[in-house]
Amino acid sequence: REDLKGLYSALLVPYNEDGSVNEEGLRKIIRHVIDKMELDGLYVGGSTGENFLLDKETKKQIFDIAKDETGDAVKLIAQVGSPNVYEAIELGQYATELGYDAISAVTPFYYKFSFKEVKQYYKDITDAVDNDLIVYSIPVLTGVEIGLDDFGELFELDRVVGVKFTAADFFLLERLRKKFPEHLIFSGFDEMLLPTVVNKVDGAIGSTYNANGPRSKQIFELAKEGKVEEALEIQNVTNDFISAVLENGLYPTLKYILQQETGSEERFYARKPMAQSTDAQLERAQEIYEKYIK
Ligand code: NAY
């Protein structure tokens, strides 16, 4: 699946105060990501979209809007994973019928599933959905660690084409790349984009690319060309930005910046139980916006 390579937005979703999707705002964010950030694709239904706080119908609504707004302009990956595997299958089939280029599924979380159970989960999804699947590994949020040999077993499943690797384990990343040259590896931590590209990942999926697209693309391209020094300079500025964002609150700050960038009057709310931004956070977000993005 060479065609899936590239830089993806982990799509951020704006909500209304009552928790419903702000459709107009979402469409504007998608346009911004495609037209201004010039990213290669959208990863829809990930952590950044607050997906794990949503009911099934709202997840479908977001898949619909993203496909409708995007058409065939960029690649679309639907994150459908959930400890409720029946829902994962239904969403995978739904996104596939809509024309999504691939699906992705987070490792099942909450209960301490054995690797055998995790593997069965991926088998059940890929048996039932006629699409390629990217494993979404994010141990910091799920607590689920997958080792090298276990990745090998998952990659043996028909239609498992790669992994979104959101971890700071560069030893494991290097081993994975060497052992599985044919599988796709997407980097998941934006602040570590450069060292993951040096380790020859095929692409990256991140929340900050929604706002910091141009610098991220430069890092990606320069590093691929072996221009590590130049790429590092841009990663340094990027990480000044990311540090400031993380310190002020990741989603509130990105939401504020995207609200400004898309010229949306309506505030981009979070979905409960995420807290809404405080005035102090909004003020600081404006400073960060002016310093790094505007
Ligand atoms: C998703 O599914 O939304 C993602 O791709 C998550 C990727 C992000 N990881 C986490 C833990 O939020 O983009 C990163 C992250 O926000 C960024 O690197 C800042 O730490």
CSV table of N, CA and C and ligand atoms in Angstrom, one decimal, residues 10 43 46-48 136 138 140-141 164 166 188-191 205-208 242 246 250-251, ligand 1:
chain,number,residue,atom,x,y,z
A,10,ALA,N,-4.3,13.9,12.4
A,10,ALA,CA,-5.2,13.2,13.3
A,10,ALA,C,-6.3,14.2,13.5
A,43,TYR,N,-6.7,11.1,9.3
A,43,TYR,CA,-7.0,10.0,10.1
A,43,TYR,C,-8.2,10.3,11.0
A,46,GLY,N,-9.7,9.3,15.6
A,46,GLY,CA,-8.6,9.0,16.5
A,46,GLY,C,-8.8,9.7,17.8
A,47,SER,N,-7.8,9.6,18.6
A,47,SER,CA,-7.8,10.2,19.9
A,47,SER,C,-8.1,11.7,19.8
A,48,THR,N,-7.5,12.4,18.8
A,48,THR,CA,-7.6,13.8,18.7
A,48,THR,C,-9.0,14.2,18.4
A,136,TYR,N,-3.5,0.3,15.5
A,136,TYR,CA,-3.2,1.6,16.3
A,136,TYR,C,-2.7,1.2,17.6
A,138,ILE,N,-1.0,2.6,21.0
A,138,ILE,CA,-0.7,3.8,21.7
A,138,ILE,C,-0.7,3.4,23.2
A,140,VAL,N,0.6,4.6,25.8
A,140,VAL,CA,0.5,5.6,26.9
A,140,VAL,C,-1.0,5.8,27.3
A,141,LEU,N,-1.9,5.6,26.3
A,141,LEU,CA,-3.3,5.7,26.7
A,141,LEU,C,-4.0,4.4,26.9
A,164,LYS,N,0.2,2.2,13.3
A,164,LYS,CA,0.5,3.5,13.7
A,164,LYS,C,1.1,3.4,15.1
A,166,THR,N,2.5,4.9,18.1
A,166,THR,CA,2.6,6.1,19.0
A,166,THR,C,3.2,5.7,20.3
A,188,GLY,N,3.6,8.3,15.5
A,188,GLY,CA,2.5,8.9,16.2
A,188,GLY,C,2.8,10.1,17.1
A,189,PHE,N,4.1,10.4,17.4
A,189,PHE,CA,4.4,11.5,18.2
A,189,PHE,C,5.0,12.6,17.4
A,190,ASP,N,4.3,13.7,17.3
A,190,ASP,CA,4.8,14.8,16.4
A,190,ASP,C,6.1,15.4,16.8
A,191,GLU,N,6.4,15.4,18.1
A,191,GLU,CA,7.6,16.0,18.7
A,191,GLU,C,8.8,15.1,18.4
A,205,ILE,N,1.1,10.5,11.6
A,205,ILE,CA,-0.2,10.9,11.9
A,205,ILE,C,-0.2,11.7,13.2
A,206,GLY,N,-0.7,12.9,13.1
A,206,GLY,CA,-0.5,13.7,14.4
A,206,GLY,C,-1.5,14.8,14.5
A,207,SER,N,-1.7,15.2,15.8
A,207,SER,CA,-2.7,16.3,16.1
A,207,SER,C,-2.1,17.7,15.8
A,208,THR,N,-0.9,17.9,16.0
A,208,THR,CA,-0.3,19.2,15.8
A,208,THR,C,-0.2,19.6,14.3
A,242,ILE,N,5.2,22.8,20.2
A,242,ILE,CA,4.5,21.7,20.9
A,242,ILE,C,4.6,21.7,22.4
A,246,LEU,N,1.4,21.7,24.8
A,246,LEU,CA,1.2,20.7,25.8
A,246,LEU,C,1.0,21.3,27.2
A,250,LEU,N,-3.4,20.4,25.3
A,250,LEU,CA,-3.2,20.1,23.9
A,250,LEU,C,-4.5,20.4,23.1
A,251,TYR,N,-5.6,19.8,23.5
A,251,TYR,CA,-6.8,20.0,22.7
A,251,TYR,C,-7.4,21.5,22.8
B,1,NAY,C1,-4.9,10.3,17.1
B,1,NAY,O1,-5.4,9.2,17.1
B,1,NAY,O2,-5.5,11.3,17.2
B,1,NAY,C2,-3.4,10.4,17.1
B,1,NAY,O3,-2.9,10.2,16.1
B,1,NAY,C3,-2.7,10.7,18.3
B,1,NAY,C4,-1.3,11.3,18.0
B,1,NAY,C5,-1.1,12.1,19.1
B,1,NAY,N1,-0.8,11.4,20.3
B,1,NAY,C6,-1.5,11.6,21.5
B,1,NAY,C7,-1.1,10.7,22.6
B,1,NAY,O4,-2.3,12.4,21.6
B,1,NAY,O5,-0.2,13.8,17.7
B,1,NAY,C8,0.1,13.1,18.9
B,1,NAY,C9,0.3,14.0,20.0
B,1,NAY,O6,-0.9,14.7,20.3
B,1,NAY,C10,1.4,15.0,19.8
B,1,NAY,O7,2.5,14.3,19.4
B,1,NAY,C11,1.6,15.9,21.0
B,1,NAY,O8,2.2,15.1,22.0
